[in-house]
Amino acid sequence: MKTKKRKIGIVGCGAIGSGIARFVEKDLKNHCQLTAFYDIDYTRASRLAKELRLKKVCQDSLRGLIQTCDFVVEAVNAENTGSILREVLKEGKDMMVMSVGKLLNAEDIFRLAQENHCHLLLPSGAVAGIDALKAASLAGIDKITLTSRKPPRGFSGNRYLLKKNIDLSKIKKETVLFEGDVDTAVRLFPQNINVAATLALASGVKKKIRVCIITSPEYKNNSHEIEAAGPFGRITTRADNVICPDNPKTSYLAVLSGMQTLKQFFSGICVGT
Protein backbone atom coordinates (compact mmCIF):
# COMPACT_ATOMS: atom_id res chain seq x y z
CA MET A 1 0.00 0.00 0.00
CA LYS A 2 1.18 3.48 -0.83
CA THR A 3 1.51 5.84 2.10
CA LYS A 4 1.40 9.60 2.00
CA LYS A 5 4.85 11.20 2.03
CA ARG A 6 5.76 13.12 5.16
CA LYS A 7 6.53 16.80 4.67
CA ILE A 8 9.90 17.61 6.22
CA GLY A 9 11.02 21.03 7.45
CA ILE A 10 14.65 21.74 8.36
CA VAL A 11 15.37 24.39 11.00
CA GLY A 12 19.04 25.36 10.75
CA CYS A 13 20.81 24.97 7.41
CA GLY A 14 24.38 24.64 8.65
CA ALA A 15 26.56 21.54 8.43
CA ILE A 16 24.14 19.20 10.21
CA GLY A 17 20.90 20.50 8.72
CA SER A 18 22.34 20.56 5.21
CA GLY A 19 23.72 17.03 5.53
CA ILE A 20 20.38 15.71 6.69
CA ALA A 21 18.54 17.58 3.94
CA ARG A 22 20.75 15.97 1.29
CA PHE A 23 20.12 12.55 2.82
CA VAL A 24 16.35 13.03 2.89
CA GLU A 25 16.31 14.18 -0.72
CA LYS A 26 18.45 11.29 -1.93
CA ASP A 27 17.67 8.31 0.32
CA LEU A 28 14.23 8.94 1.82
CA LYS A 29 12.43 10.30 -1.21
CA ASN A 30 10.02 7.36 -1.19
CA HIS A 31 8.89 8.29 2.33
CA CYS A 32 9.44 12.05 2.61
CA GLN A 33 9.68 15.32 0.75
CA LEU A 34 11.47 18.48 1.79
CA THR A 35 8.95 21.30 1.96
CA ALA A 36 10.59 23.99 4.10
CA PHE A 37 13.97 25.40 5.14
CA TYR A 38 14.45 28.06 7.80
CA ASP A 39 17.67 29.62 9.01
CA ILE A 40 18.31 32.92 10.76
CA ASP A 41 20.78 33.47 7.89
CA TYR A 42 18.39 33.34 4.94
CA THR A 43 21.25 33.01 2.46
CA ARG A 44 22.19 29.61 3.92
CA ALA A 45 18.68 28.30 3.42
CA SER A 46 18.61 29.77 -0.07
CA ARG A 47 21.97 28.24 -0.95
CA LEU A 48 20.85 24.80 0.21
CA ALA A 49 17.59 25.04 -1.72
CA LYS A 50 19.49 25.99 -4.86
CA GLU A 51 21.92 23.07 -4.40
CA LEU A 52 19.04 20.60 -4.11
CA ARG A 53 17.08 22.32 -6.89
CA LEU A 54 14.08 22.91 -4.66
CA LYS A 55 11.76 25.83 -5.24
CA LYS A 56 9.61 27.77 -2.79
CA VAL A 57 10.98 25.98 0.29
CA CYS A 58 12.78 28.88 2.00
CA GLN A 59 10.80 30.47 4.82
CA ASP A 60 11.51 33.77 6.54
CA SER A 61 10.08 32.63 9.87
CA LEU A 62 9.73 29.54 12.02
CA ARG A 63 5.97 29.98 11.89
CA GLY A 64 6.09 29.80 8.11
CA LEU A 65 8.06 26.56 8.25
CA ILE A 66 5.72 24.94 10.77
CA GLN A 67 2.71 25.69 8.58
CA THR A 68 4.22 23.96 5.56
CA CYS A 69 5.43 20.67 7.08
CA ASP A 70 4.34 17.92 9.45
CA PHE A 71 7.78 16.82 10.66
CA VAL A 72 10.56 19.16 11.80
CA VAL A 73 14.30 18.53 12.04
CA GLU A 74 15.97 20.88 14.55
CA ALA A 75 19.66 21.54 13.80
CA VAL A 76 20.22 24.94 15.39
CA ASN A 77 21.82 24.70 18.86
CA ALA A 78 21.30 28.36 19.70
CA GLU A 79 20.24 30.12 22.89
CA ASN A 80 16.62 30.11 21.73
CA THR A 81 16.54 26.44 20.67
CA GLY A 82 14.27 25.54 23.59
CA SER A 83 11.70 28.07 22.39
CA ILE A 84 11.88 26.61 18.89
CA LEU A 85 11.19 23.10 20.21
CA ARG A 86 8.23 24.30 22.27
CA GLU A 87 6.69 26.21 19.37
CA VAL A 88 6.93 23.19 17.08
CA LEU A 89 5.44 20.79 19.63
CA LYS A 90 2.60 23.18 20.50
CA GLU A 91 1.51 22.83 16.89
CA GLY A 92 1.45 19.05 17.21
CA LYS A 93 4.35 18.37 14.87
CA ASP A 94 6.63 15.37 15.16
CA MET A 95 10.30 16.30 15.31
CA MET A 96 13.91 15.17 15.61
CA VAL A 97 16.14 17.13 17.99
CA MET A 98 19.86 17.30 17.22
CA SER A 99 20.63 19.76 20.05
CA VAL A 100 19.95 17.21 22.79
CA GLY A 101 21.64 19.41 25.39
CA LYS A 102 18.64 21.74 25.27
CA LEU A 103 16.46 18.94 26.67
CA LEU A 104 18.30 18.70 29.98
CA ASN A 105 16.07 19.90 32.83
CA ALA A 106 13.34 20.65 30.28
CA GLU A 107 10.63 18.28 31.47
CA ASP A 108 7.98 20.63 30.06
CA ILE A 109 9.20 19.87 26.53
CA PHE A 110 8.70 16.12 27.01
CA ARG A 111 5.35 16.79 28.64
CA LEU A 112 4.33 18.99 25.72
CA ALA A 113 5.21 16.19 23.29
CA GLN A 114 3.10 13.72 25.26
CA GLU A 115 0.12 16.04 25.56
CA ASN A 116 0.10 16.73 21.83
CA HIS A 117 0.88 13.11 20.87
CA CYS A 118 4.12 14.09 19.11
CA HIS A 119 7.03 11.82 18.31
CA LEU A 120 10.24 13.33 19.72
CA LEU A 121 13.28 11.63 18.18
CA LEU A 122 16.71 11.88 19.84
CA PRO A 123 19.66 10.51 17.81
CA SER A 124 22.50 8.78 19.66
CA GLY A 125 24.92 11.38 18.29
CA ALA A 126 28.68 10.92 18.25
CA VAL A 127 28.88 8.16 20.90
CA ALA A 128 28.54 4.39 20.88
CA GLY A 129 26.68 2.12 23.27
CA ILE A 130 23.53 4.13 24.01
CA ASP A 131 21.34 1.05 23.50
CA ALA A 132 23.47 -0.88 26.01
CA LEU A 133 23.22 1.93 28.57
CA LYS A 134 19.44 2.03 28.24
CA ALA A 135 19.36 -1.71 28.88
CA ALA A 136 21.76 -1.41 31.80
CA SER A 137 19.60 1.28 33.40
CA LEU A 138 16.95 -1.37 34.08
CA ALA A 139 19.35 -3.05 36.52
CA GLY A 140 20.80 0.23 37.80
CA ILE A 141 23.96 2.16 37.00
CA ASP A 142 26.42 3.11 39.73
CA LYS A 143 28.57 5.51 37.74
CA ILE A 144 29.39 6.78 34.25
CA THR A 145 32.49 8.64 33.10
CA LEU A 146 32.53 10.49 29.78
CA THR A 147 35.90 11.62 28.44
CA SER A 148 35.70 13.79 25.34
CA ARG A 149 38.77 14.76 23.32
CA LYS A 150 38.80 17.35 20.53
CA PRO A 151 41.46 19.45 18.75
CA PRO A 152 41.64 23.12 19.83
CA ARG A 153 39.86 24.48 16.77
CA GLY A 154 36.78 22.54 17.82
CA PHE A 155 36.41 24.97 20.76
CA SER A 156 36.93 28.22 18.86
CA GLY A 157 34.65 31.02 20.03
CA ASN A 158 33.66 29.24 23.26
CA ARG A 159 32.52 31.93 25.71
CA TYR A 160 33.70 30.10 28.82
CA LEU A 161 37.24 29.70 27.49
CA LEU A 162 37.32 33.32 26.32
CA LYS A 163 36.21 34.47 29.76
CA LYS A 164 38.93 32.34 31.35
CA ASN A 165 41.47 33.94 28.97
CA ILE A 166 42.43 30.53 27.60
CA ASP A 167 44.21 31.05 24.27
CA LEU A 168 43.62 27.88 22.28
CA SER A 169 46.43 28.74 19.85
CA LYS A 170 48.94 28.59 22.70
CA ILE A 171 48.02 25.09 23.86
CA LYS A 172 50.98 22.86 23.01
CA LYS A 173 50.16 19.66 24.90
CA GLU A 174 47.22 17.63 26.17
CA THR A 175 45.19 19.98 28.36
CA VAL A 176 42.08 19.39 30.47
CA LEU A 177 39.55 22.16 29.76
CA PHE A 178 36.82 20.93 32.07
CA GLU A 179 35.99 18.32 34.70
CA GLY A 180 32.61 18.21 36.36
CA ASP A 181 28.92 17.38 36.15
CA VAL A 182 26.69 17.10 33.08
CA ASP A 183 24.65 20.27 33.64
CA THR A 184 27.74 22.45 33.92
CA ALA A 185 29.45 20.77 30.97
CA VAL A 186 26.46 21.32 28.68
CA ARG A 187 26.04 24.92 29.87
CA LEU A 188 29.71 25.85 29.32
CA PHE A 189 30.23 23.83 26.12
CA PRO A 190 26.82 23.89 24.39
CA GLN A 191 28.24 23.20 20.93
CA ASN A 192 30.67 20.49 21.97
CA ILE A 193 29.13 18.17 24.49
CA ASN A 194 25.58 17.22 23.45
CA VAL A 195 26.75 13.65 24.01
CA ALA A 196 26.77 14.27 27.78
CA ALA A 197 23.08 15.17 27.64
CA THR A 198 22.39 12.08 25.54
CA LEU A 199 24.07 9.91 28.19
CA ALA A 200 22.07 11.56 30.96
CA LEU A 201 18.73 11.08 29.22
CA ALA A 202 19.48 7.51 28.13
CA SER A 203 20.81 6.31 31.49
CA GLY A 204 18.53 8.27 33.83
CA VAL A 205 21.44 8.77 36.26
CA LYS A 206 22.57 12.30 35.46
CA LYS A 207 23.98 12.93 38.94
CA LYS A 208 26.23 9.87 38.63
CA ILE A 209 27.92 11.08 35.43
CA ARG A 210 31.30 12.82 35.43
CA VAL A 211 32.48 14.65 32.32
CA CYS A 212 36.08 15.36 31.33
CA ILE A 213 36.85 17.52 28.27
CA ILE A 214 40.41 17.46 26.93
CA THR A 215 42.14 19.14 24.01
CA SER A 216 45.53 18.81 22.32
CA PRO A 217 47.02 20.07 19.04
CA GLU A 218 47.98 16.44 18.40
CA TYR A 219 44.34 15.36 18.21
CA LYS A 220 43.08 14.94 14.67
CA ASN A 221 39.62 13.58 15.45
CA ASN A 222 36.84 14.05 18.00
CA SER A 223 36.66 11.12 20.41
CA HIS A 224 34.18 10.21 23.13
CA GLU A 225 34.98 7.46 25.63
CA ILE A 226 32.33 6.10 27.96
CA GLU A 227 32.88 3.93 31.04
CA ALA A 228 29.85 2.70 32.97
CA ALA A 229 29.56 0.27 35.87
CA GLY A 230 26.75 -1.28 37.87
CA PRO A 231 25.00 -4.55 38.79
CA PHE A 232 24.87 -5.40 35.07
CA GLY A 233 28.69 -5.43 34.84
CA ARG A 234 30.86 -2.91 33.02
CA ILE A 235 30.53 -1.12 29.68
CA THR A 236 33.42 0.63 27.93
CA THR A 237 33.02 2.26 24.52
CA ARG A 238 35.09 4.69 22.50
CA ALA A 239 34.19 6.41 19.25
CA ASP A 240 37.00 8.11 17.30
CA ASN A 241 35.06 10.37 15.00
CA VAL A 242 36.07 12.05 11.78
CA ILE A 243 35.38 15.77 12.13
CA CYS A 244 32.48 17.12 10.09
CA PRO A 245 34.12 18.89 7.10
CA ASP A 246 31.88 21.95 7.42
CA ASN A 247 31.96 22.29 11.20
CA PRO A 248 34.97 21.32 13.38
CA LYS A 249 32.77 21.41 16.48
CA THR A 250 30.71 18.51 15.17
CA SER A 251 31.56 14.88 14.50
CA TYR A 252 30.54 13.31 11.20
CA LEU A 253 29.03 10.43 13.18
CA ALA A 254 26.59 12.86 14.82
CA VAL A 255 25.23 13.80 11.40
CA LEU A 256 25.07 10.13 10.39
CA SER A 257 23.15 9.27 13.55
CA GLY A 258 20.52 11.84 12.62
CA MET A 259 20.23 10.31 9.17
CA GLN A 260 19.90 6.78 10.56
CA THR A 261 17.29 7.87 13.09
CA LEU A 262 15.14 9.30 10.30
CA LYS A 263 15.66 6.20 8.17
CA GLN A 264 14.51 3.91 10.98
CA PHE A 265 11.53 6.08 11.85
CA PHE A 266 10.19 6.47 8.33
CA SER A 267 10.91 2.93 7.22
CA GLY A 268 9.32 1.51 10.36
CA ILE A 269 12.35 -0.69 11.05
CA CYS A 270 13.98 0.02 14.41
CA VAL A 271 16.81 -2.13 15.76
CA GLY A 272 18.59 -1.45 19.03
CA THR A 273 16.64 1.70 19.87
Coordinates of C-alpha atoms in Angstrom, one line a residue:
M1 CA 0.0 0.0 0.0
K2 CA 1.2 3.5 -0.8
T3 CA 1.5 5.8 2.1
K4 CA 1.4 9.6 2.0
K5 CA 4.8 11.2 2.0
R6 CA 5.8 13.1 5.2
K7 CA 6.5 16.8 4.7
I8 CA 9.9 17.6 6.2
G9 CA 11.0 21.0 7.4
I10 CA 14.7 21.7 8.4
V11 CA 15.4 24.4 11.0
G12 CA 19.0 25.4 10.7
C13 CA 20.8 25.0 7.4
G14 CA 24.4 24.6 8.7
A15 CA 26.6 21.5 8.4
I16 CA 24.1 19.2 10.2
G17 CA 20.9 20.5 8.7
S18 CA 22.3 20.6 5.2
G19 CA 23.7 17.0 5.5
I20 CA 20.4 15.7 6.7
A21 CA 18.5 17.6 3.9
R22 CA 20.8 16.0 1.3
F23 CA 20.1 12.5 2.8
V24 CA 16.3 13.0 2.9
E25 CA 16.3 14.2 -0.7
K26 CA 18.4 11.3 -1.9
D27 CA 17.7 8.3 0.3
L28 CA 14.2 8.9 1.8
K29 CA 12.4 10.3 -1.2
N30 CA 10.0 7.4 -1.2
H31 CA 8.9 8.3 2.3
C32 CA 9.4 12.1 2.6
Q33 CA 9.7 15.3 0.7
L34 CA 11.5 18.5 1.8
T35 CA 8.9 21.3 2.0
A36 CA 10.6 24.0 4.1
F37 CA 14.0 25.4 5.1
Y38 CA 14.4 28.1 7.8
D39 CA 17.7 29.6 9.0
I40 CA 18.3 32.9 10.8
D41 CA 20.8 33.5 7.9
Y42 CA 18.4 33.3 4.9
T43 CA 21.2 33.0 2.5
R44 CA 22.2 29.6 3.9
A45 CA 18.7 28.3 3.4
S46 CA 18.6 29.8 -0.1
R47 CA 22.0 28.2 -1.0
L48 CA 20.8 24.8 0.2
A49 CA 17.6 25.0 -1.7
K50 CA 19.5 26.0 -4.9
E51 CA 21.9 23.1 -4.4
L52 CA 19.0 20.6 -4.1
R53 CA 17.1 22.3 -6.9
L54 CA 14.1 22.9 -4.7
K55 CA 11.8 25.8 -5.2
K56 CA 9.6 27.8 -2.8
V57 CA 11.0 26.0 0.3
C58 CA 12.8 28.9 2.0
Q59 CA 10.8 30.5 4.8
D60 CA 11.5 33.8 6.5
S61 CA 10.1 32.6 9.9
L62 CA 9.7 29.5 12.0
R63 CA 6.0 30.0 11.9
G64 CA 6.1 29.8 8.1
L65 CA 8.1 26.6 8.3
I66 CA 5.7 24.9 10.8
Q67 CA 2.7 25.7 8.6
T68 CA 4.2 24.0 5.6
C69 CA 5.4 20.7 7.1
D70 CA 4.3 17.9 9.4
F71 CA 7.8 16.8 10.7
V72 CA 10.6 19.2 11.8
V73 CA 14.3 18.5 12.0
E74 CA 16.0 20.9 14.5
A75 CA 19.7 21.5 13.8
V76 CA 20.2 24.9 15.4
N77 CA 21.8 24.7 18.9
A78 CA 21.3 28.4 19.7
E79 CA 20.2 30.1 22.9
N80 CA 16.6 30.1 21.7
T81 CA 16.5 26.4 20.7
G82 CA 14.3 25.5 23.6
S83 CA 11.7 28.1 22.4
I84 CA 11.9 26.6 18.9
L85 CA 11.2 23.1 20.2
R86 CA 8.2 24.3 22.3
E87 CA 6.7 26.2 19.4
V88 CA 6.9 23.2 17.1
L89 CA 5.4 20.8 19.6
K90 CA 2.6 23.2 20.5
E91 CA 1.5 22.8 16.9
G92 CA 1.4 19.0 17.2
K93 CA 4.3 18.4 14.9
D94 CA 6.6 15.4 15.2
M95 CA 10.3 16.3 15.3
M96 CA 13.9 15.2 15.6
V97 CA 16.1 17.1 18.0
M98 CA 19.9 17.3 17.2
S99 CA 20.6 19.8 20.1
V100 CA 20.0 17.2 22.8
G101 CA 21.6 19.4 25.4
K102 CA 18.6 21.7 25.3
L103 CA 16.5 18.9 26.7
L104 CA 18.3 18.7 30.0
N105 CA 16.1 19.9 32.8
A106 CA 13.3 20.6 30.3
E107 CA 10.6 18.3 31.5
D108 CA 8.0 20.6 30.1
I109 CA 9.2 19.9 26.5
F110 CA 8.7 16.1 27.0
R111 CA 5.3 16.8 28.6
L112 CA 4.3 19.0 25.7
A113 CA 5.2 16.2 23.3
Q114 CA 3.1 13.7 25.3
E115 CA 0.1 16.0 25.6
N116 CA 0.1 16.7 21.8
H117 CA 0.9 13.1 20.9
C118 CA 4.1 14.1 19.1
H119 CA 7.0 11.8 18.3
L120 CA 10.2 13.3 19.7
L121 CA 13.3 11.6 18.2
L122 CA 16.7 11.9 19.8
P123 CA 19.7 10.5 17.8
S124 CA 22.5 8.8 19.7
G125 CA 24.9 11.4 18.3
A126 CA 28.7 10.9 18.3
V127 CA 28.9 8.2 20.9
A128 CA 28.5 4.4 20.9
G129 CA 26.7 2.1 23.3
I130 CA 23.5 4.1 24.0
D131 CA 21.3 1.1 23.5
A132 CA 23.5 -0.9 26.0
L133 CA 23.2 1.9 28.6
K134 CA 19.4 2.0 28.2
A135 CA 19.4 -1.7 28.9
A136 CA 21.8 -1.4 31.8
S137 CA 19.6 1.3 33.4
L138 CA 17.0 -1.4 34.1
A139 CA 19.3 -3.0 36.5
G140 CA 20.8 0.2 37.8
I141 CA 24.0 2.2 37.0
D142 CA 26.4 3.1 39.7
K143 CA 28.6 5.5 37.7
I144 CA 29.4 6.8 34.3
T145 CA 32.5 8.6 33.1
L146 CA 32.5 10.5 29.8
T147 CA 35.9 11.6 28.4
S148 CA 35.7 13.8 25.3
R149 CA 38.8 14.8 23.3
K150 CA 38.8 17.3 20.5
P151 CA 41.5 19.4 18.8
P152 CA 41.6 23.1 19.8
R153 CA 39.9 24.5 16.8
G154 CA 36.8 22.5 17.8
F155 CA 36.4 25.0 20.8
S156 CA 36.9 28.2 18.9
G157 CA 34.7 31.0 20.0
N158 CA 33.7 29.2 23.3
R159 CA 32.5 31.9 25.7
Y160 CA 33.7 30.1 28.8
L161 CA 37.2 29.7 27.5
L162 CA 37.3 33.3 26.3
K163 CA 36.2 34.5 29.8
K164 CA 38.9 32.3 31.4
N165 CA 41.5 33.9 29.0
I166 CA 42.4 30.5 27.6
D167 CA 44.2 31.0 24.3
L168 CA 43.6 27.9 22.3
S169 CA 46.4 28.7 19.9
K170 CA 48.9 28.6 22.7
I171 CA 48.0 25.1 23.9
K172 CA 51.0 22.9 23.0
K173 CA 50.2 19.7 24.9
E174 CA 47.2 17.6 26.2
T175 CA 45.2 20.0 28.4
V176 CA 42.1 19.4 30.5
L177 CA 39.6 22.2 29.8
F178 CA 36.8 20.9 32.1
E179 CA 36.0 18.3 34.7
G180 CA 32.6 18.2 36.4
D181 CA 28.9 17.4 36.1
V182 CA 26.7 17.1 33.1
D183 CA 24.6 20.3 33.6
T184 CA 27.7 22.4 33.9
A185 CA 29.5 20.8 31.0
V186 CA 26.5 21.3 28.7
R187 CA 26.0 24.9 29.9
L188 CA 29.7 25.9 29.3
F189 CA 30.2 23.8 26.1
P190 CA 26.8 23.9 24.4
Q191 CA 28.2 23.2 20.9
N192 CA 30.7 20.5 22.0
I193 CA 29.1 18.2 24.5
N194 CA 25.6 17.2 23.4
V195 CA 26.7 13.7 24.0
A196 CA 26.8 14.3 27.8
A197 CA 23.1 15.2 27.6
T198 CA 22.4 12.1 25.5
L199 CA 24.1 9.9 28.2
A200 CA 22.1 11.6 31.0
L201 CA 18.7 11.1 29.2
A202 CA 19.5 7.5 28.1
S203 CA 20.8 6.3 31.5
G204 CA 18.5 8.3 33.8
V205 CA 21.4 8.8 36.3
K206 CA 22.6 12.3 35.5
K207 CA 24.0 12.9 38.9
K208 CA 26.2 9.9 38.6
I209 CA 27.9 11.1 35.4
R210 CA 31.3 12.8 35.4
V211 CA 32.5 14.6 32.3
C212 CA 36.1 15.4 31.3
I213 CA 36.9 17.5 28.3
I214 CA 40.4 17.5 26.9
T215 CA 42.1 19.1 24.0
S216 CA 45.5 18.8 22.3
P217 CA 47.0 20.1 19.0
E218 CA 48.0 16.4 18.4
Y219 CA 44.3 15.4 18.2
K220 CA 43.1 14.9 14.7
N221 CA 39.6 13.6 15.5
N222 CA 36.8 14.1 18.0
S223 CA 36.7 11.1 20.4
H224 CA 34.2 10.2 23.1
E225 CA 35.0 7.5 25.6
I226 CA 32.3 6.1 28.0
E227 CA 32.9 3.9 31.0
A228 CA 29.9 2.7 33.0
A229 CA 29.6 0.3 35.9
G230 CA 26.7 -1.3 37.9
P231 CA 25.0 -4.5 38.8
F232 CA 24.9 -5.4 35.1
G233 CA 28.7 -5.4 34.8
R234 CA 30.9 -2.9 33.0
I235 CA 30.5 -1.1 29.7
T236 CA 33.4 0.6 27.9
T237 CA 33.0 2.3 24.5
R238 CA 35.1 4.7 22.5
A239 CA 34.2 6.4 19.2
D240 CA 37.0 8.1 17.3
N241 CA 35.1 10.4 15.0
V242 CA 36.1 12.1 11.8
I243 CA 35.4 15.8 12.1
C244 CA 32.5 17.1 10.1
P245 CA 34.1 18.9 7.1
D246 CA 31.9 22.0 7.4
N247 CA 32.0 22.3 11.2
P248 CA 35.0 21.3 13.4
K249 CA 32.8 21.4 16.5
T250 CA 30.7 18.5 15.2
S251 CA 31.6 14.9 14.5
Y252 CA 30.5 13.3 11.2
L253 CA 29.0 10.4 13.2
A254 CA 26.6 12.9 14.8
V255 CA 25.2 13.8 11.4
L256 CA 25.1 10.1 10.4
S257 CA 23.2 9.3 13.6
G258 CA 20.5 11.8 12.6
M259 CA 20.2 10.3 9.2
Q260 CA 19.9 6.8 10.6
T261 CA 17.3 7.9 13.1
L262 CA 15.1 9.3 10.3
K263 CA 15.7 6.2 8.2
Q264 CA 14.5 3.9 11.0
F265 CA 11.5 6.1 11.9
F266 CA 10.2 6.5 8.3
S267 CA 10.9 2.9 7.2
G268 CA 9.3 1.5 10.4
I269 CA 12.4 -0.7 11.1
C270 CA 14.0 0.0 14.4
V271 CA 16.8 -2.1 15.8
G272 CA 18.6 -1.5 19.0
T273 CA 16.6 1.7 19.9

